[in-house]
Coordinates of C-alpha atoms in Angstrom, one line a residue:
G1 CA -36.5 -21.8 -39.5
E2 CA -33.0 -21.4 -38.4
Q3 CA -32.2 -21.0 -34.7
G4 CA -31.5 -17.3 -35.1
D5 CA -35.0 -16.6 -36.3
Q6 CA -36.7 -17.2 -33.0
A7 CA -39.0 -14.3 -32.0
F8 CA -38.2 -13.1 -28.5
N9 CA -40.6 -10.8 -26.7
L10 CA -38.5 -7.8 -26.1
P11 CA -37.3 -6.2 -23.9
L12 CA -35.5 -9.0 -22.0
P13 CA -33.8 -8.5 -18.7
T14 CA -30.1 -8.9 -19.1
V15 CA -26.8 -8.6 -17.2
V16 CA -23.8 -7.2 -19.0
E17 CA -20.3 -8.2 -17.9
G18 CA -17.0 -6.9 -19.1
R19 CA -14.4 -4.2 -18.6
D20 CA -15.1 -0.5 -18.7
S21 CA -13.1 2.2 -20.5
E22 CA -10.7 2.3 -17.6
G23 CA -10.2 -1.5 -17.8
R24 CA -12.1 -2.2 -14.6
A25 CA -14.5 -5.2 -14.4
F26 CA -18.1 -4.3 -14.2
R27 CA -21.5 -6.0 -14.1
E28 CA -24.6 -3.9 -15.0
K29 CA -28.3 -4.8 -15.3
T30 CA -30.1 -3.6 -18.4
V31 CA -32.6 -4.8 -20.9
L32 CA -32.1 -6.1 -24.4
F33 CA -34.3 -4.2 -26.9
Y34 CA -33.0 -6.0 -30.1
I35 CA -31.5 -9.4 -30.7
S36 CA -30.7 -11.4 -33.8
H37 CA -28.3 -14.3 -34.4
H38 CA -25.7 -11.6 -35.4
G39 CA -25.9 -9.2 -32.5
A40 CA -27.9 -7.3 -29.9
S41 CA -28.6 -3.8 -28.7
F42 CA -29.1 -2.4 -25.2
N43 CA -28.5 0.7 -23.1
L44 CA -25.5 0.9 -20.8
V45 CA -24.5 3.5 -18.1
T46 CA -21.0 2.1 -17.8
S47 CA -18.6 3.8 -20.2
I48 CA -17.0 1.2 -22.6
L49 CA -14.7 1.3 -25.6
L50 CA -15.4 0.1 -29.1
G51 CA -14.0 -3.4 -29.7
S52 CA -14.4 -4.3 -26.0
K53 CA -15.5 -7.9 -25.3
L54 CA -18.7 -8.2 -23.3
K55 CA -20.7 -11.1 -22.0
L56 CA -24.5 -11.0 -22.0
I57 CA -26.5 -13.1 -19.6
V58 CA -30.1 -12.9 -20.7
D59 CA -33.1 -14.2 -18.7
L60 CA -35.3 -16.1 -21.1
P61 CA -39.0 -15.9 -20.6
P62 CA -40.6 -19.1 -19.1
S63 CA -42.7 -19.6 -22.3
L64 CA -39.5 -20.3 -24.3
S65 CA -38.0 -22.6 -21.7
D66 CA -40.7 -25.0 -20.6
D67 CA -41.0 -23.0 -17.3
Q68 CA -37.4 -23.7 -16.4
N69 CA -35.2 -20.8 -15.4
L70 CA -33.0 -20.6 -18.5
K71 CA -30.3 -18.1 -19.3
L72 CA -28.9 -17.2 -22.7
I73 CA -25.2 -16.6 -22.6
I74 CA -23.6 -14.7 -25.4
N75 CA -20.1 -13.2 -25.9
G76 CA -19.5 -10.4 -28.4
K77 CA -17.6 -7.3 -29.3
V78 CA -18.8 -3.8 -29.1
A79 CA -19.5 -2.7 -32.6
L80 CA -21.2 0.7 -32.0
V81 CA -21.6 3.1 -29.0
E82 CA -24.1 5.9 -29.5
A83 CA -25.2 8.7 -27.2
N84 CA -28.8 8.0 -26.2
H85 CA -30.3 11.5 -25.8
S86 CA -33.6 10.2 -24.6
H87 CA -31.9 8.2 -21.8
L88 CA -28.9 10.2 -20.6
P89 CA -26.4 9.2 -19.2
R90 CA -27.0 5.9 -20.9
Q91 CA -25.4 4.9 -24.2
R92 CA -26.9 2.7 -26.8
V93 CA -24.5 -0.2 -27.4
S94 CA -24.6 -2.6 -30.3
L95 CA -22.8 -5.9 -29.8
R96 CA -21.7 -8.2 -32.5
F97 CA -21.7 -11.8 -31.4
E98 CA -18.4 -13.7 -31.7
N99 CA -20.1 -17.1 -31.9
R100 CA -23.6 -18.6 -31.9
Y101 CA -25.3 -18.2 -28.6
F102 CA -25.9 -21.1 -26.2
I103 CA -28.5 -21.6 -23.6
K104 CA -27.9 -23.1 -20.1
A105 CA -30.2 -24.0 -17.3
D106 CA -29.8 -21.9 -14.2
G107 CA -28.7 -23.7 -11.1

């Protein structure tokens, strides 16, 4: 299949980097609970604006990466921010990827 059809075992530990709704740089740990080659969804405590650019740094499981410590790095724009009533004060964020993701070895 196509690269974007890989099946990841979710959730995946992820670091989100970007600017919050006040324009301040932030870095927050979360988990990815959905990913496709178009976008991803995760919960975030930091308040962000629609259209914000975010970078995701995803820890890939060793089974996908020949036991290397690989990270998936993806840039995208916030397409949707929803209140997450089961996990207040977190919001559910949907990110639309700006380009295809790439994988780099950590280190």
